[in-house]
Amino acid sequence: MHYHTVDIFIAFVEAHKYWGYFILFLSMIIEGELFLLAAGILSQLGAFNIGDVFLISFSGVLFSDVLWYSAGRFLKEKYPKQKFINFIVHRVKKTLPSIEKNPFKLVFISKFLYGFNHSTILVLGFLKTNFRDFIKTQIKASLLWVIIFLSLGYVFGFTALRISRGVNKFVLALIIIFLLFLIVERAIDRLIEIKIRNGKKGC
């Protein structure tokens, strides 16, 4: 029975996959990284269709980008002198100091900096950057982001399943893989932030 628990879980998720797709779309608006990795894992297990996941994730990310950009423009026009706007701008400029000079290059980079993408898009809305250029950049960045994290999730699922089909070992393997991924990702994020700041100082 122990070795069928993963299969039972897969069957359960597959039976409710449309709810899963709906949750995946909504998660792209808030913080989709971990959800996209999970969707990649479920795709590898066969519970989700990889093509459906790609289309839903990509459309969800673009919807999220437009939503956050529009929110930035609205807030700047409605509450131009609010402290929280200055706080967000200061936070983003501290990490991405040349955002006003190279907004589209940095918004591409911010897609891969954990916790900075949405605040960066808000700032672009505050600055009223050209929407057409913004969406062209976001389409490229979002396409690459979805492919990378969906592929990583797929690989994570394959790796964990190779270790065990028993639910306990499978989940433990996924937790270890996720932790290692988060450590590496944070280290890379930190190196990118340092490089951007040093590049600004050298100008």
mmCIF file of C-alpha atoms in Angstrom, residues 44-203:
data_model
loop_
_atom_site.group_PDB
_atom_site.id
_atom_site.type_symbol
_atom_site.label_atom_id
_atom_site.label_comp_id
_atom_site.label_asym_id
_atom_site.label_seq_id
_atom_site.Cartn_x
_atom_site.Cartn_y
_atom_site.Cartn_z
ATOM 1 C CA GLN A 44 5.993 15.295 -14.702
ATOM 2 C CA LEU A 45 3.826 13.009 -12.560
ATOM 3 C CA GLY A 46 1.085 13.130 -15.188
ATOM 4 C CA ALA A 47 -1.506 14.852 -13.000
ATOM 5 C CA PHE A 48 -1.356 18.053 -15.098
ATOM 6 C CA ASN A 49 -0.942 18.497 -18.838
ATOM 7 C CA ILE A 50 2.354 20.271 -19.527
ATOM 8 C CA GLY A 51 0.909 22.239 -22.458
ATOM 9 C CA ASP A 52 -2.051 23.442 -20.391
ATOM 10 C CA VAL A 53 0.255 24.438 -17.549
ATOM 11 C CA PHE A 54 2.505 26.421 -19.884
ATOM 12 C CA LEU A 55 -0.370 28.375 -21.467
ATOM 13 C CA ILE A 56 -2.098 29.052 -18.136
ATOM 14 C CA SER A 57 1.137 30.125 -16.443
ATOM 15 C CA PHE A 58 2.230 32.370 -19.307
ATOM 16 C CA SER A 59 -1.165 34.072 -19.616
ATOM 17 C CA GLY A 60 -1.351 34.416 -15.820
ATOM 18 C CA VAL A 61 2.070 36.075 -15.638
ATOM 19 C CA LEU A 62 1.220 38.567 -18.388
ATOM 20 C CA PHE A 63 -2.119 39.348 -16.746
ATOM 21 C CA SER A 64 -0.274 39.894 -13.457
ATOM 22 C CA ASP A 65 2.299 42.189 -15.082
ATOM 23 C CA VAL A 66 -0.382 44.384 -16.671
ATOM 24 C CA LEU A 67 -2.325 44.440 -13.397
ATOM 25 C CA TRP A 68 0.666 45.557 -11.294
ATOM 26 C CA TYR A 69 1.751 48.119 -13.899
ATOM 27 C CA SER A 70 -1.779 49.557 -14.060
ATOM 28 C CA ALA A 71 -1.930 49.619 -10.258
ATOM 29 C CA GLY A 72 1.311 51.624 -10.202
ATOM 30 C CA ARG A 73 -0.031 54.227 -12.622
ATOM 31 C CA PHE A 74 -3.336 54.463 -10.758
ATOM 32 C CA LEU A 75 -1.720 54.858 -7.327
ATOM 33 C CA LYS A 76 0.728 57.493 -8.588
ATOM 34 C CA GLU A 77 -2.099 59.556 -10.089
ATOM 35 C CA LYS A 78 -4.476 59.067 -7.156
ATOM 36 C CA TYR A 79 -2.020 59.287 -4.247
ATOM 37 C CA PRO A 80 1.133 60.988 -5.655
ATOM 38 C CA LYS A 81 2.624 61.990 -2.296
ATOM 39 C CA GLN A 82 1.848 58.942 -0.193
ATOM 40 C CA LYS A 83 4.751 57.595 1.869
ATOM 41 C CA PHE A 84 4.230 54.007 0.776
ATOM 42 C CA ILE A 85 4.931 55.008 -2.850
ATOM 43 C CA ASN A 86 8.240 56.593 -1.840
ATOM 44 C CA PHE A 87 9.050 53.510 0.244
ATOM 45 C CA ILE A 88 8.513 51.146 -2.705
ATOM 46 C CA VAL A 89 10.503 53.383 -5.061
ATOM 47 C CA HIS A 90 13.368 53.625 -2.535
ATOM 48 C CA ARG A 91 13.389 49.843 -2.014
ATOM 49 C CA VAL A 92 13.535 49.109 -5.737
ATOM 50 C CA LYS A 93 16.121 51.822 -6.484
ATOM 51 C CA LYS A 94 18.329 50.504 -3.694
ATOM 52 C CA THR A 95 18.547 47.146 -5.487
ATOM 53 C CA LEU A 96 18.145 48.421 -9.059
ATOM 54 C CA PRO A 97 19.644 51.939 -8.889
ATOM 55 C CA SER A 98 19.575 52.617 -12.645
ATOM 56 C CA ILE A 99 15.932 51.685 -13.173
ATOM 57 C CA GLU A 100 15.048 55.133 -14.540
ATOM 58 C CA LYS A 101 17.852 54.995 -17.127
ATOM 59 C CA ASN A 102 17.464 51.328 -18.122
ATOM 60 C CA PRO A 103 13.929 50.377 -17.037
ATOM 61 C CA PHE A 104 13.334 47.537 -19.486
ATOM 62 C CA LYS A 105 16.695 45.870 -18.987
ATOM 63 C CA LEU A 106 16.195 45.895 -15.230
ATOM 64 C CA VAL A 107 12.567 44.776 -15.305
ATOM 65 C CA PHE A 108 13.803 41.743 -17.259
ATOM 66 C CA ILE A 109 16.384 41.056 -14.545
ATOM 67 C CA SER A 110 13.849 41.641 -11.748
ATOM 68 C CA LYS A 111 11.722 38.785 -13.101
ATOM 69 C CA PHE A 112 14.388 36.463 -11.709
ATOM 70 C CA LEU A 113 15.048 38.318 -8.423
ATOM 71 C CA TYR A 114 12.831 36.788 -5.764
ATOM 72 C CA GLY A 115 10.450 39.327 -4.219
ATOM 73 C CA PHE A 116 11.367 42.225 -6.537
ATOM 74 C CA ASN A 117 9.393 41.660 -9.721
ATOM 75 C CA HIS A 118 6.027 43.052 -8.629
ATOM 76 C CA SER A 119 7.501 46.038 -6.795
ATOM 77 C CA THR A 120 9.663 46.816 -9.843
ATOM 78 C CA ILE A 121 6.614 46.727 -12.117
ATOM 79 C CA LEU A 122 4.781 49.023 -9.691
ATOM 80 C CA VAL A 123 7.649 51.508 -9.947
ATOM 81 C CA LEU A 124 7.483 51.372 -13.748
ATOM 82 C CA GLY A 125 3.826 52.261 -13.380
ATOM 83 C CA PHE A 126 4.735 55.122 -11.031
ATOM 84 C CA LEU A 127 7.247 56.378 -13.622
ATOM 85 C CA LYS A 128 4.666 56.014 -16.425
ATOM 86 C CA THR A 129 7.075 54.174 -18.668
ATOM 87 C CA ASN A 130 5.895 53.425 -22.198
ATOM 88 C CA PHE A 131 3.354 50.593 -21.970
ATOM 89 C CA ARG A 132 4.090 49.170 -25.414
ATOM 90 C CA ASP A 133 7.799 48.808 -24.640
ATOM 91 C CA PHE A 134 6.928 47.463 -21.200
ATOM 92 C CA ILE A 135 4.671 44.688 -22.497
ATOM 93 C CA LYS A 136 7.155 43.703 -25.232
ATOM 94 C CA THR A 137 9.851 43.275 -22.594
ATOM 95 C CA GLN A 138 7.524 41.399 -20.258
ATOM 96 C CA ILE A 139 6.468 38.943 -22.963
ATOM 97 C CA LYS A 140 10.116 37.970 -23.527
ATOM 98 C CA ALA A 141 10.968 37.859 -19.816
ATOM 99 C CA SER A 142 7.792 35.957 -18.883
ATOM 100 C CA LEU A 143 8.294 33.394 -21.635
ATOM 101 C CA LEU A 144 11.829 32.673 -20.432
ATOM 102 C CA TRP A 145 10.758 32.673 -16.757
ATOM 103 C CA VAL A 146 7.919 30.197 -17.317
ATOM 104 C CA ILE A 147 10.089 27.855 -19.393
ATOM 105 C CA ILE A 148 12.897 27.854 -16.806
ATOM 106 C CA PHE A 149 10.799 27.290 -13.679
ATOM 107 C CA LEU A 150 8.407 24.848 -15.318
ATOM 108 C CA SER A 151 11.395 22.837 -16.544
ATOM 109 C CA LEU A 152 12.987 22.935 -13.089
ATOM 110 C CA GLY A 153 9.768 21.646 -11.528
ATOM 111 C CA TYR A 154 9.638 18.872 -14.117
ATOM 112 C CA VAL A 155 13.210 17.860 -13.278
ATOM 113 C CA PHE A 156 12.493 18.043 -9.526
ATOM 114 C CA GLY A 157 9.517 15.710 -9.941
ATOM 115 C CA PHE A 158 11.536 13.263 -12.025
ATOM 116 C CA THR A 159 14.394 13.282 -9.496
ATOM 117 C CA ALA A 160 12.136 12.762 -6.468
ATOM 118 C CA LEU A 161 10.237 9.973 -8.217
ATOM 119 C CA ARG A 162 13.507 8.219 -9.041
ATOM 120 C CA ILE A 163 14.304 8.189 -5.324
ATOM 121 C CA SER A 164 10.993 6.651 -4.261
ATOM 122 C CA ARG A 165 7.322 6.247 -5.167
ATOM 123 C CA GLY A 166 6.485 5.994 -1.486
ATOM 124 C CA VAL A 167 4.839 9.213 -0.386
ATOM 125 C CA ASN A 168 7.029 9.827 2.671
ATOM 126 C CA LYS A 169 10.367 9.501 0.870
ATOM 127 C CA PHE A 170 8.988 11.290 -2.184
ATOM 128 C CA VAL A 171 7.894 14.325 -0.145
ATOM 129 C CA LEU A 172 11.153 14.310 1.839
ATOM 130 C CA ALA A 173 13.147 14.257 -1.392
ATOM 131 C CA LEU A 174 11.126 17.190 -2.746
ATOM 132 C CA ILE A 175 11.667 19.192 0.451
ATOM 133 C CA ILE A 176 15.432 18.660 0.273
ATOM 134 C CA ILE A 177 15.480 19.583 -3.433
ATOM 135 C CA PHE A 178 13.417 22.720 -2.773
ATOM 136 C CA LEU A 179 15.692 23.802 0.089
ATOM 137 C CA LEU A 180 18.811 23.345 -2.027
ATOM 138 C CA PHE A 181 17.155 25.267 -4.847
ATOM 139 C CA LEU A 182 16.198 28.161 -2.546
ATOM 140 C CA ILE A 183 19.735 28.385 -1.155
ATOM 141 C CA VAL A 184 21.269 28.467 -4.643
ATOM 142 C CA GLU A 185 18.644 30.924 -5.919
ATOM 143 C CA ARG A 186 19.191 33.344 -3.030
ATOM 144 C CA ALA A 187 22.960 33.178 -3.546
ATOM 145 C CA ILE A 188 22.554 33.966 -7.259
ATOM 146 C CA ASP A 189 20.109 36.794 -6.465
ATOM 147 C CA ARG A 190 22.610 38.282 -4.045
ATOM 148 C CA LEU A 191 25.429 38.128 -6.597
ATOM 149 C CA ILE A 192 23.240 39.832 -9.214
ATOM 150 C CA GLU A 193 22.276 42.603 -6.764
ATOM 151 C CA ILE A 194 25.935 43.207 -5.858
ATOM 152 C CA LYS A 195 26.946 43.292 -9.526
ATOM 153 C CA ILE A 196 24.191 45.792 -10.374
ATOM 154 C CA ARG A 197 25.137 48.085 -7.465
ATOM 155 C CA ASN A 198 28.856 47.896 -8.249
ATOM 156 C CA GLY A 199 28.102 48.649 -11.883
ATOM 157 C CA LYS A 200 26.192 51.748 -10.804
ATOM 158 C CA LYS A 201 29.085 52.931 -8.618
ATOM 159 C CA GLY A 202 31.483 52.480 -11.495
ATOM 160 C CA CYS A 203 29.449 54.781 -13.762
#
